Amino acid sequence: MEKLIAKVLITEEELKKKVVELGEEITNDYRGQELLIIGILKGAVPFLADLIREIKIPLRYDFMAVSSYGASTKSSGAVRILKDLDTSVEDRHVLILEDIVDTGLTLKYLKENLARRQPLSLKIVTLLDKPGRREAEVQPDYYGFVIPNEFVVGYGLDFNEIYRNLPYVGVLKPEAYQKQE
Ligand code: IMP
Ligand code: MG
């Protein structure tokens, strides 16, 4: 699997350091309050698991699954809810947690959808921000790293559902797009 990685963009150490910093920032901003973190399946799982342990205030977390991409590296533009929340967001401080904001179409849809459910506040945290590909007007409140217009995998991010378990964020070699392992 790792033979198909052309280069490491963000190392495991850099990820750990950034997650600690984001945890401190979020802890300070929400001090005295309770938080509901909504992780967007499946890419957000490793980031969520690491970040929640660096946030030192009471919190709940829940998941939504949306589909905007097929088995390809290009966005179809269409957003569909595959799994909705088990929890009510009404009167809660809600933080949407994403792996990456690319075109922004997914988050624009999610933000509008959740805003209609009357949360006390609604913010976005994303590990990666790819502003060069933005199509929808959406700005993350917290982000880990701004990255260039390259398709990345690892730390939750996949190509054809593979590579999510890499402990770093990397770029695939062209031949990886022909393979499945
Ligand atoms: P957006 O709606 O275009 O912002 O896309 C958001 C979703 O697309 C993310 O949650 C990812 O699942 C996927 N995505 C976008 N860019 C990448 C990438 O570089 N690698 C892997 N998945 C990506
Ligand atoms: Mg995803």
JSON list of C-alpha atoms and ligand atoms in Angstrom, two decimals:
[
{"chain": "A", "resi": 1, "resn": "MET", "atom": "CA", "xyz": [0.00, 0.00, 0.00]},
{"chain": "A", "resi": 2, "resn": "GLU", "atom": "CA", "xyz": [2.67, 2.52, 1.01]},
{"chain": "A", "resi": 3, "resn": "LYS", "atom": "CA", "xyz": [4.60, 1.77, -2.20]},
{"chain": "A", "resi": 4, "resn": "LEU", "atom": "CA", "xyz": [1.87, 3.72, -4.00]},
{"chain": "A", "resi": 5, "resn": "ILE", "atom": "CA", "xyz": [2.42, 6.93, -2.02]},
{"chain": "A", "resi": 6, "resn": "ALA", "atom": "CA", "xyz": [4.32, 9.50, -4.12]},
{"chain": "A", "resi": 7, "resn": "LYS", "atom": "CA", "xyz": [5.00, 11.85, -1.21]},
{"chain": "A", "resi": 8, "resn": "VAL", "atom": "CA", "xyz": [4.03, 12.55, 2.37]},
{"chain": "A", "resi": 9, "resn": "LEU", "atom": "CA", "xyz": [2.34, 15.94, 2.63]},
{"chain": "A", "resi": 10, "resn": "ILE", "atom": "CA", "xyz": [1.70, 16.02, 6.40]},
{"chain": "A", "resi": 11, "resn": "THR", "atom": "CA", "xyz": [3.60, 13.71, 8.75]},
{"chain": "A", "resi": 12, "resn": "GLU", "atom": "CA", "xyz": [2.19, 11.83, 11.73]},
{"chain": "A", "resi": 13, "resn": "GLU", "atom": "CA", "xyz": [4.06, 14.19, 14.09]},
{"chain": "A", "resi": 14, "resn": "GLU", "atom": "CA", "xyz": [2.67, 17.30, 12.37]},
{"chain": "A", "resi": 15, "resn": "LEU", "atom": "CA", "xyz": [-0.85, 15.87, 12.60]},
{"chain": "A", "resi": 16, "resn": "LYS", "atom": "CA", "xyz": [-0.46, 15.14, 16.33]},
{"chain": "A", "resi": 17, "resn": "LYS", "atom": "CA", "xyz": [0.87, 18.61, 17.08]},
{"chain": "A", "resi": 18, "resn": "LYS", "atom": "CA", "xyz": [-1.91, 20.32, 15.14]},
{"chain": "A", "resi": 19, "resn": "VAL", "atom": "CA", "xyz": [-4.63, 18.24, 16.80]},
{"chain": "A", "resi": 20, "resn": "VAL", "atom": "CA", "xyz": [-3.34, 19.28, 20.25]},
{"chain": "A", "resi": 21, "resn": "GLU", "atom": "CA", "xyz": [-3.38, 22.96, 19.17]},
{"chain": "A", "resi": 22, "resn": "LEU", "atom": "CA", "xyz": [-6.91, 22.71, 17.77]},
{"chain": "A", "resi": 23, "resn": "GLY", "atom": "CA", "xyz": [-8.06, 20.96, 20.96]},
{"chain": "A", "resi": 24, "resn": "GLU", "atom": "CA", "xyz": [-6.70, 23.79, 23.10]},
{"chain": "A", "resi": 25, "resn": "GLU", "atom": "CA", "xyz": [-8.29, 26.45, 20.89]},
{"chain": "A", "resi": 26, "resn": "ILE", "atom": "CA", "xyz": [-11.70, 24.75, 20.93]},
{"chain": "A", "resi": 27, "resn": "THR", "atom": "CA", "xyz": [-11.48, 24.13, 24.69]},
{"chain": "A", "resi": 28, "resn": "ASN", "atom": "CA", "xyz": [-10.82, 27.83, 25.27]},
{"chain": "A", "resi": 29, "resn": "ASP", "atom": "CA", "xyz": [-13.56, 29.01, 22.91]},
{"chain": "A", "resi": 30, "resn": "TYR", "atom": "CA", "xyz": [-16.28, 26.78, 24.40]},
{"chain": "A", "resi": 31, "resn": "ARG", "atom": "CA", "xyz": [-15.22, 26.91, 28.07]},
{"chain": "A", "resi": 32, "resn": "GLY", "atom": "CA", "xyz": [-18.23, 26.70, 30.42]},
{"chain": "A", "resi": 33, "resn": "GLN", "atom": "CA", "xyz": [-20.38, 25.20, 27.66]},
{"chain": "A", "resi": 34, "resn": "GLU", "atom": "CA", "xyz": [-21.22, 21.76, 26.35]},
{"chain": "A", "resi": 35, "resn": "LEU", "atom": "CA", "xyz": [-20.44, 20.81, 22.80]},
{"chain": "A", "resi": 36, "resn": "LEU", "atom": "CA", "xyz": [-22.05, 18.52, 20.23]},
{"chain": "A", "resi": 37, "resn": "ILE", "atom": "CA", "xyz": [-19.51, 17.42, 17.65]},
{"chain": "A", "resi": 38, "resn": "ILE", "atom": "CA", "xyz": [-20.94, 16.03, 14.41]},
{"chain": "A", "resi": 39, "resn": "GLY", "atom": "CA", "xyz": [-18.42, 13.87, 12.58]},
{"chain": "A", "resi": 40, "resn": "ILE", "atom": "CA", "xyz": [-19.00, 13.36, 8.87]},
{"chain": "A", "resi": 41, "resn": "LEU", "atom": "CA", "xyz": [-18.51, 9.68, 8.02]},
{"chain": "A", "resi": 42, "resn": "LYS", "atom": "CA", "xyz": [-16.29, 8.09, 7.10]},
{"chain": "A", "resi": 43, "resn": "GLY", "atom": "CA", "xyz": [-13.29, 10.34, 6.55]},
{"chain": "A", "resi": 44, "resn": "ALA", "atom": "CA", "xyz": [-13.61, 12.29, 9.81]},
{"chain": "A", "resi": 45, "resn": "VAL", "atom": "CA", "xyz": [-13.24, 9.26, 12.11]},
{"chain": "A", "resi": 46, "resn": "PRO", "atom": "CA", "xyz": [-9.48, 9.31, 12.89]},
{"chain": "A", "resi": 47, "resn": "PHE", "atom": "CA", "xyz": [-9.47, 13.12, 13.27]},
{"chain": "A", "resi": 48, "resn": "LEU", "atom": "CA", "xyz": [-12.54, 12.99, 15.53]},
{"chain": "A", "resi": 49, "resn": "ALA", "atom": "CA", "xyz": [-11.09, 10.21, 17.67]},
{"chain": "A", "resi": 50, "resn": "ASP", "atom": "CA", "xyz": [-7.86, 12.16, 18.22]},
{"chain": "A", "resi": 51, "resn": "LEU", "atom": "CA", "xyz": [-9.36, 15.63, 18.58]},
{"chain": "A", "resi": 52, "resn": "ILE", "atom": "CA", "xyz": [-12.04, 14.78, 21.18]},
{"chain": "A", "resi": 53, "resn": "ARG", "atom": "CA", "xyz": [-9.32, 13.60, 23.55]},
{"chain": "A", "resi": 54, "resn": "GLU", "atom": "CA", "xyz": [-7.68, 17.03, 23.36]},
{"chain": "A", "resi": 55, "resn": "ILE", "atom": "CA", "xyz": [-10.90, 18.92, 24.12]},
{"chain": "A", "resi": 56, "resn": "LYS", "atom": "CA", "xyz": [-11.23, 19.33, 27.88]},
{"chain": "A", "resi": 57, "resn": "ILE", "atom": "CA", "xyz": [-14.91, 20.30, 28.24]},
{"chain": "A", "resi": 58, "resn": "PRO", "atom": "CA", "xyz": [-18.03, 18.07, 28.35]},
{"chain": "A", "resi": 59, "resn": "LEU", "atom": "CA", "xyz": [-19.02, 16.99, 24.87]},
{"chain": "A", "resi": 60, "resn": "ARG", "atom": "CA", "xyz": [-21.21, 14.62, 22.94]},
{"chain": "A", "resi": 61, "resn": "TYR", "atom": "CA", "xyz": [-20.50, 13.34, 19.48]},
{"chain": "A", "resi": 62, "resn": "ASP", "atom": "CA", "xyz": [-22.67, 11.92, 16.76]},
{"chain": "A", "resi": 63, "resn": "PHE", "atom": "CA", "xyz": [-22.25, 11.12, 13.08]},
{"chain": "A", "resi": 64, "resn": "MET", "atom": "CA", "xyz": [-23.81, 11.93, 9.75]},
{"chain": "A", "resi": 65, "resn": "ALA", "atom": "CA", "xyz": [-23.05, 10.26, 6.48]},
{"chain": "A", "resi": 66, "resn": "VAL", "atom": "CA", "xyz": [-23.49, 12.17, 3.27]},
{"chain": "A", "resi": 67, "resn": "SER", "atom": "CA", "xyz": [-22.63, 11.29, -0.25]},
{"chain": "A", "resi": 68, "resn": "SER", "atom": "CA", "xyz": [-21.18, 13.76, -2.69]},
{"chain": "A", "resi": 69, "resn": "TYR", "atom": "CA", "xyz": [-18.55, 11.60, -4.35]},
{"chain": "A", "resi": 70, "resn": "GLY", "atom": "CA", "xyz": [-18.72, 8.29, -6.15]},
{"chain": "A", "resi": 71, "resn": "ALA", "atom": "CA", "xyz": [-15.69, 6.06, -6.65]},
{"chain": "A", "resi": 72, "resn": "SER", "atom": "CA", "xyz": [-13.82, 8.88, -8.29]},
{"chain": "A", "resi": 73, "resn": "THR", "atom": "CA", "xyz": [-11.64, 11.85, -7.48]},
{"chain": "A", "resi": 74, "resn": "LYS", "atom": "CA", "xyz": [-14.14, 14.32, -8.95]},
{"chain": "A", "resi": 75, "resn": "SER", "atom": "CA", "xyz": [-17.16, 15.79, -7.23]},
{"chain": "A", "resi": 76, "resn": "SER", "atom": "CA", "xyz": [-20.58, 15.09, -8.69]},
{"chain": "A", "resi": 77, "resn": "GLY", "atom": "CA", "xyz": [-21.94, 18.16, -6.91]},
{"chain": "A", "resi": 78, "resn": "ALA", "atom": "CA", "xyz": [-25.00, 16.33, -5.59]},
{"chain": "A", "resi": 79, "resn": "VAL", "atom": "CA", "xyz": [-25.31, 15.93, -1.79]},
{"chain": "A", "resi": 80, "resn": "ARG", "atom": "CA", "xyz": [-27.50, 13.28, -0.20]},
{"chain": "A", "resi": 81, "resn": "ILE", "atom": "CA", "xyz": [-27.94, 12.33, 3.51]},
{"chain": "A", "resi": 82, "resn": "LEU", "atom": "CA", "xyz": [-27.20, 8.61, 3.89]},
{"chain": "A", "resi": 83, "resn": "LYS", "atom": "CA", "xyz": [-27.31, 8.60, 7.70]},
{"chain": "A", "resi": 84, "resn": "ASP", "atom": "CA", "xyz": [-28.86, 11.31, 9.86]},
{"chain": "A", "resi": 85, "resn": "LEU", "atom": "CA", "xyz": [-28.17, 12.16, 13.51]},
{"chain": "A", "resi": 86, "resn": "ASP", "atom": "CA", "xyz": [-29.49, 10.16, 16.47]},
{"chain": "A", "resi": 87, "resn": "THR", "atom": "CA", "xyz": [-29.24, 13.34, 18.59]},
{"chain": "A", "resi": 88, "resn": "SER", "atom": "CA", "xyz": [-31.18, 16.59, 18.52]},
{"chain": "A", "resi": 89, "resn": "VAL", "atom": "CA", "xyz": [-29.09, 19.68, 17.78]},
{"chain": "A", "resi": 90, "resn": "GLU", "atom": "CA", "xyz": [-31.72, 22.08, 19.12]},
{"chain": "A", "resi": 91, "resn": "ASP", "atom": "CA", "xyz": [-30.32, 24.39, 21.82]},
{"chain": "A", "resi": 92, "resn": "ARG", "atom": "CA", "xyz": [-26.86, 22.86, 21.54]},
{"chain": "A", "resi": 93, "resn": "HIS", "atom": "CA", "xyz": [-23.51, 24.29, 20.53]},
{"chain": "A", "resi": 94, "resn": "VAL", "atom": "CA", "xyz": [-22.77, 22.32, 17.37]},
{"chain": "A", "resi": 95, "resn": "LEU", "atom": "CA", "xyz": [-19.39, 21.81, 15.74]},
{"chain": "A", "resi": 96, "resn": "ILE", "atom": "CA", "xyz": [-19.36, 20.03, 12.38]},
{"chain": "A", "resi": 97, "resn": "LEU", "atom": "CA", "xyz": [-16.15, 18.03, 12.00]},
{"chain": "A", "resi": 98, "resn": "GLU", "atom": "CA", "xyz": [-14.88, 17.21, 8.50]},
{"chain": "A", "resi": 99, "resn": "ASP", "atom": "CA", "xyz": [-11.76, 15.64, 7.07]},
{"chain": "A", "resi": 100, "resn": "ILE", "atom": "CA", "xyz": [-11.43, 18.11, 4.18]},
{"chain": "A", "resi": 101, "resn": "VAL", "atom": "CA", "xyz": [-13.23, 21.04, 2.61]},
{"chain": "A", "resi": 102, "resn": "ASP", "atom": "CA", "xyz": [-12.73, 20.81, -1.12]},
{"chain": "A", "resi": 103, "resn": "THR", "atom": "CA", "xyz": [-15.45, 22.33, -3.32]},
{"chain": "A", "resi": 104, "resn": "GLY", "atom": "CA", "xyz": [-17.35, 23.20, -0.13]},
{"chain": "A", "resi": 105, "resn": "LEU", "atom": "CA", "xyz": [-20.59, 21.79, -1.55]},
{"chain": "A", "resi": 106, "resn": "THR", "atom": "CA", "xyz": [-20.93, 19.17, 1.21]},
{"chain": "A", "resi": 107, "resn": "LEU", "atom": "CA", "xyz": [-20.45, 21.64, 4.04]},
{"chain": "A", "resi": 108, "resn": "LYS", "atom": "CA", "xyz": [-22.65, 24.30, 2.52]},
{"chain": "A", "resi": 109, "resn": "TYR", "atom": "CA", "xyz": [-25.46, 21.76, 2.35]},
{"chain": "A", "resi": 110, "resn": "LEU", "atom": "CA", "xyz": [-24.81, 20.44, 5.88]},
{"chain": "A", "resi": 111, "resn": "LYS", "atom": "CA", "xyz": [-24.56, 23.88, 7.40]},
{"chain": "A", "resi": 112, "resn": "GLU", "atom": "CA", "xyz": [-27.86, 24.98, 5.88]},
{"chain": "A", "resi": 113, "resn": "ASN", "atom": "CA", "xyz": [-29.52, 21.71, 6.86]},
{"chain": "A", "resi": 114, "resn": "LEU", "atom": "CA", "xyz": [-28.34, 21.86, 10.50]},
{"chain": "A", "resi": 115, "resn": "ALA", "atom": "CA", "xyz": [-29.01, 25.61, 10.85]},
{"chain": "A", "resi": 116, "resn": "ARG", "atom": "CA", "xyz": [-32.71, 24.87, 10.24]},
{"chain": "A", "resi": 117, "resn": "ARG", "atom": "CA", "xyz": [-32.74, 22.62, 13.33]},
{"chain": "A", "resi": 118, "resn": "GLN", "atom": "CA", "xyz": [-32.11, 25.60, 15.66]},
{"chain": "A", "resi": 119, "resn": "PRO", "atom": "CA", "xyz": [-28.72, 24.96, 17.26]},
{"chain": "A", "resi": 120, "resn": "LEU", "atom": "CA", "xyz": [-27.45, 27.56, 19.77]},
{"chain": "A", "resi": 121, "resn": "SER", "atom": "CA", "xyz": [-24.36, 27.98, 17.61]},
{"chain": "A", "resi": 122, "resn": "LEU", "atom": "CA", "xyz": [-22.97, 26.25, 14.54]},
{"chain": "A", "resi": 123, "resn": "LYS", "atom": "CA", "xyz": [-19.30, 26.11, 13.58]},
{"chain": "A", "resi": 124, "resn": "ILE", "atom": "CA", "xyz": [-17.06, 24.01, 11.36]},
{"chain": "A", "resi": 125, "resn": "VAL", "atom": "CA", "xyz": [-13.73, 22.33, 12.06]},
{"chain": "A", "resi": 126, "resn": "THR", "atom": "CA", "xyz": [-11.87, 20.66, 9.23]},
{"chain": "A", "resi": 127, "resn": "LEU", "atom": "CA", "xyz": [-8.51, 18.96, 9.26]},
{"chain": "A", "resi": 128, "resn": "LEU", "atom": "CA", "xyz": [-7.68, 20.04, 5.70]},
{"chain": "A", "resi": 129, "resn": "ASP", "atom": "CA", "xyz": [-8.75, 23.00, 3.64]},
{"chain": "A", "resi": 130, "resn": "LYS", "atom": "CA", "xyz": [-8.28, 23.05, -0.14]},
{"chain": "A", "resi": 131, "resn": "PRO", "atom": "CA", "xyz": [-9.46, 26.62, -0.88]},
{"chain": "A", "resi": 132, "resn": "GLY", "atom": "CA", "xyz": [-8.29, 26.50, -4.50]},
{"chain": "A", "resi": 133, "resn": "ARG", "atom": "CA", "xyz": [-11.19, 24.24, -5.46]},
{"chain": "A", "resi": 134, "resn": "ARG", "atom": "CA", "xyz": [-13.97, 26.08, -3.66]},
{"chain": "A", "resi": 135, "resn": "GLU", "atom": "CA", "xyz": [-17.30, 26.28, -5.54]},
{"chain": "A", "resi": 136, "resn": "ALA", "atom": "CA", "xyz": [-19.59, 27.07, -2.61]},
{"chain": "A", "resi": 137, "resn": "GLU", "atom": "CA", "xyz": [-19.18, 30.00, -0.25]},
{"chain": "A", "resi": 138, "resn": "VAL", "atom": "CA", "xyz": [-18.14, 28.26, 2.96]},
{"chain": "A", "resi": 139, "resn": "GLN", "atom": "CA", "xyz": [-15.41, 29.09, 5.46]},
{"chain": "A", "resi": 140, "resn": "PRO", "atom": "CA", "xyz": [-14.26, 26.67, 8.19]},
{"chain": "A", "resi": 141, "resn": "ASP", "atom": "CA", "xyz": [-14.06, 28.27, 11.67]},
{"chain": "A", "resi": 142, "resn": "TYR", "atom": "CA", "xyz": [-11.13, 26.01, 12.60]},
{"chain": "A", "resi": 143, "resn": "TYR", "atom": "CA", "xyz": [-8.76, 24.22, 10.25]},
{"chain": "A", "resi": 144, "resn": "GLY", "atom": "CA", "xyz": [-5.62, 22.16, 10.58]},
{"chain": "A", "resi": 145, "resn": "PHE", "atom": "CA", "xyz": [-3.78, 22.68, 7.31]},
{"chain": "A", "resi": 146, "resn": "VAL", "atom": "CA", "xyz": [-4.35, 24.52, 4.05]},
{"chain": "A", "resi": 147, "resn": "ILE", "atom": "CA", "xyz": [-3.25, 22.25, 1.20]},
{"chain": "A", "resi": 148, "resn": "PRO", "atom": "CA", "xyz": [-2.74, 22.72, -2.55]},
{"chain": "A", "resi": 149, "resn": "ASN", "atom": "CA", "xyz": [-5.00, 21.30, -5.28]},
{"chain": "A", "resi": 150, "resn": "GLU", "atom": "CA", "xyz": [-3.85, 17.72, -4.99]},
{"chain": "A", "resi": 151, "resn": "PHE", "atom": "CA", "xyz": [-5.88, 14.62, -4.22]},
{"chain": "A", "resi": 152, "resn": "VAL", "atom": "CA", "xyz": [-4.70, 13.37, -0.82]},
{"chain": "A", "resi": 153, "resn": "VAL", "atom": "CA", "xyz": [-5.20, 10.16, 1.15]},
{"chain": "A", "resi": 154, "resn": "GLY", "atom": "CA", "xyz": [-4.55, 8.91, 4.66]},
{"chain": "A", "resi": 155, "resn": "TYR", "atom": "CA", "xyz": [-5.69, 9.78, 8.22]},
{"chain": "A", "resi": 156, "resn": "GLY", "atom": "CA", "xyz": [-9.28, 9.06, 7.19]},
{"chain": "A", "resi": 157, "resn": "LEU", "atom": "CA", "xyz": [-9.11, 10.22, 3.58]},
{"chain": "A", "resi": 158, "resn": "ASP", "atom": "CA", "xyz": [-9.58, 7.55, 0.95]},
{"chain": "A", "resi": 159, "resn": "PHE", "atom": "CA", "xyz": [-9.33, 6.69, -2.69]},
{"chain": "A", "resi": 160, "resn": "ASN", "atom": "CA", "xyz": [-11.94, 4.01, -3.48]},
{"chain": "A", "resi": 161, "resn": "GLU", "atom": "CA", "xyz": [-12.25, 3.43, 0.31]},
{"chain": "A", "resi": 162, "resn": "ILE", "atom": "CA", "xyz": [-8.56, 2.45, 0.60]},
{"chain": "A", "resi": 163, "resn": "TYR", "atom": "CA", "xyz": [-5.72, 4.31, 2.41]},
{"chain": "A", "resi": 164, "resn": "ARG", "atom": "CA", "xyz": [-7.86, 5.65, 5.29]},
{"chain": "A", "resi": 165, "resn": "ASN", "atom": "CA", "xyz": [-5.60, 3.87, 7.81]},
{"chain": "A", "resi": 166, "resn": "LEU", "atom": "CA", "xyz": [-2.36, 5.59, 6.81]},
{"chain": "A", "resi": 167, "resn": "PRO", "atom": "CA", "xyz": [-1.10, 7.56, 9.85]},
{"chain": "A", "resi": 168, "resn": "TYR", "atom": "CA", "xyz": [-0.05, 10.51, 7.64]},
{"chain": "A", "resi": 169, "resn": "VAL", "atom": "CA", "xyz": [-1.55, 12.50, 4.75]},
{"chain": "A", "resi": 170, "resn": "GLY", "atom": "CA", "xyz": [0.03, 11.78, 1.38]},
{"chain": "A", "resi": 171, "resn": "VAL", "atom": "CA", "xyz": [-0.34, 12.03, -2.36]},
{"chain": "A", "resi": 172, "resn": "LEU", "atom": "CA", "xyz": [-0.80, 8.91, -4.50]},
{"chain": "A", "resi": 173, "resn": "LYS", "atom": "CA", "xyz": [1.35, 7.87, -7.43]},
{"chain": "A", "resi": 174, "resn": "PRO", "atom": "CA", "xyz": [-0.52, 7.91, -10.75]},
{"chain": "A", "resi": 175, "resn": "GLU", "atom": "CA", "xyz": [-0.43, 4.09, -10.96]},
{"chain": "A", "resi": 176, "resn": "ALA", "atom": "CA", "xyz": [-2.41, 3.87, -7.68]},
{"chain": "A", "resi": 177, "resn": "TYR", "atom": "CA", "xyz": [-5.51, 5.02, -9.53]},
{"chain": "A", "resi": 178, "resn": "GLN", "atom": "CA", "xyz": [-5.43, 1.76, -11.52]},
{"chain": "A", "resi": 179, "resn": "LYS", "atom": "CA", "xyz": [-5.01, -0.44, -8.42]},
{"chain": "A", "resi": 180, "resn": "GLN", "atom": "CA", "xyz": [-7.24, -1.38, -5.50]},
{"chain": "A", "resi": 181, "resn": "GLU", "atom": "CA", "xyz": [-4.78, -2.58, -2.84]},
{"chain": "B", "resi": 1, "resn": "IMP", "atom": "P1", "xyz": [-16.54, 18.89, -1.04]},
{"chain": "B", "resi": 1, "resn": "IMP", "atom": "O1", "xyz": [-18.03, 18.77, -0.97]},
{"chain": "B", "resi": 1, "resn": "IMP", "atom": "O2", "xyz": [-16.06, 19.00, -2.45]},
{"chain": "B", "resi": 1, "resn": "IMP", "atom": "O3", "xyz": [-15.97, 19.96, -0.15]},
{"chain": "B", "resi": 1, "resn": "IMP", "atom": "O4", "xyz": [-15.94, 17.49, -0.63]},
{"chain": "B", "resi": 1, "resn": "IMP", "atom": "C1", "xyz": [-15.89, 17.02, 0.63]},
{"chain": "B", "resi": 1, "resn": "IMP", "atom": "C2", "xyz": [-15.58, 15.54, 0.61]},
{"chain": "B", "resi": 1, "resn": "IMP", "atom": "O5", "xyz": [-14.91, 15.12, -0.59]},
{"chain": "B", "resi": 1, "resn": "IMP", "atom": "C3", "xyz": [-14.63, 15.20, 1.71]},
{"chain": "B", "resi": 1, "resn": "IMP", "atom": "O6", "xyz": [-15.33, 14.92, 2.90]},
{"chain": "B", "resi": 1, "resn": "IMP", "atom": "C4", "xyz": [-13.90, 14.00, 1.16]},
{"chain": "B", "resi": 1, "resn": "IMP", "atom": "O7", "xyz": [-14.59, 12.82, 1.46]},
{"chain": "B", "resi": 1, "resn": "IMP", "atom": "C5", "xyz": [-13.89, 14.19, -0.33]},
{"chain": "B", "resi": 1, "resn": "IMP", "atom": "N1", "xyz": [-12.59, 14.72, -0.79]},
{"chain": "B", "resi": 1, "resn": "IMP", "atom": "C6", "xyz": [-12.34, 15.94, -1.28]},
{"chain": "B", "resi": 1, "resn": "IMP", "atom": "N2", "xyz": [-11.04, 16.11, -1.58]},
{"chain": "B", "resi": 1, "resn": "IMP", "atom": "C7", "xyz": [-10.45, 14.92, -1.29]},
{"chain": "B", "resi": 1, "resn": "IMP", "atom": "C8", "xyz": [-9.08, 14.46, -1.36]},
{"chain": "B", "resi": 1, "resn": "IMP", "atom": "O8", "xyz": [-8.13, 15.15, -1.75]},
{"chain": "B", "resi": 1, "resn": "IMP", "atom": "N3", "xyz": [-8.88, 13.18, -0.94]},
{"chain": "B", "resi": 1, "resn": "IMP", "atom": "C9", "xyz": [-9.87, 12.38, -0.48]},
{"chain": "B", "resi": 1, "resn": "IMP", "atom": "N4", "xyz": [-11.14, 12.78, -0.39]},
{"chain": "B", "resi": 1, "resn": "IMP", "atom": "C10", "xyz": [-11.43, 14.04, -0.78]},
{"chain": "B", "resi": 2, "resn": "MG", "atom": "MG", "xyz": [-15.50, 12.11, 3.06]}
]
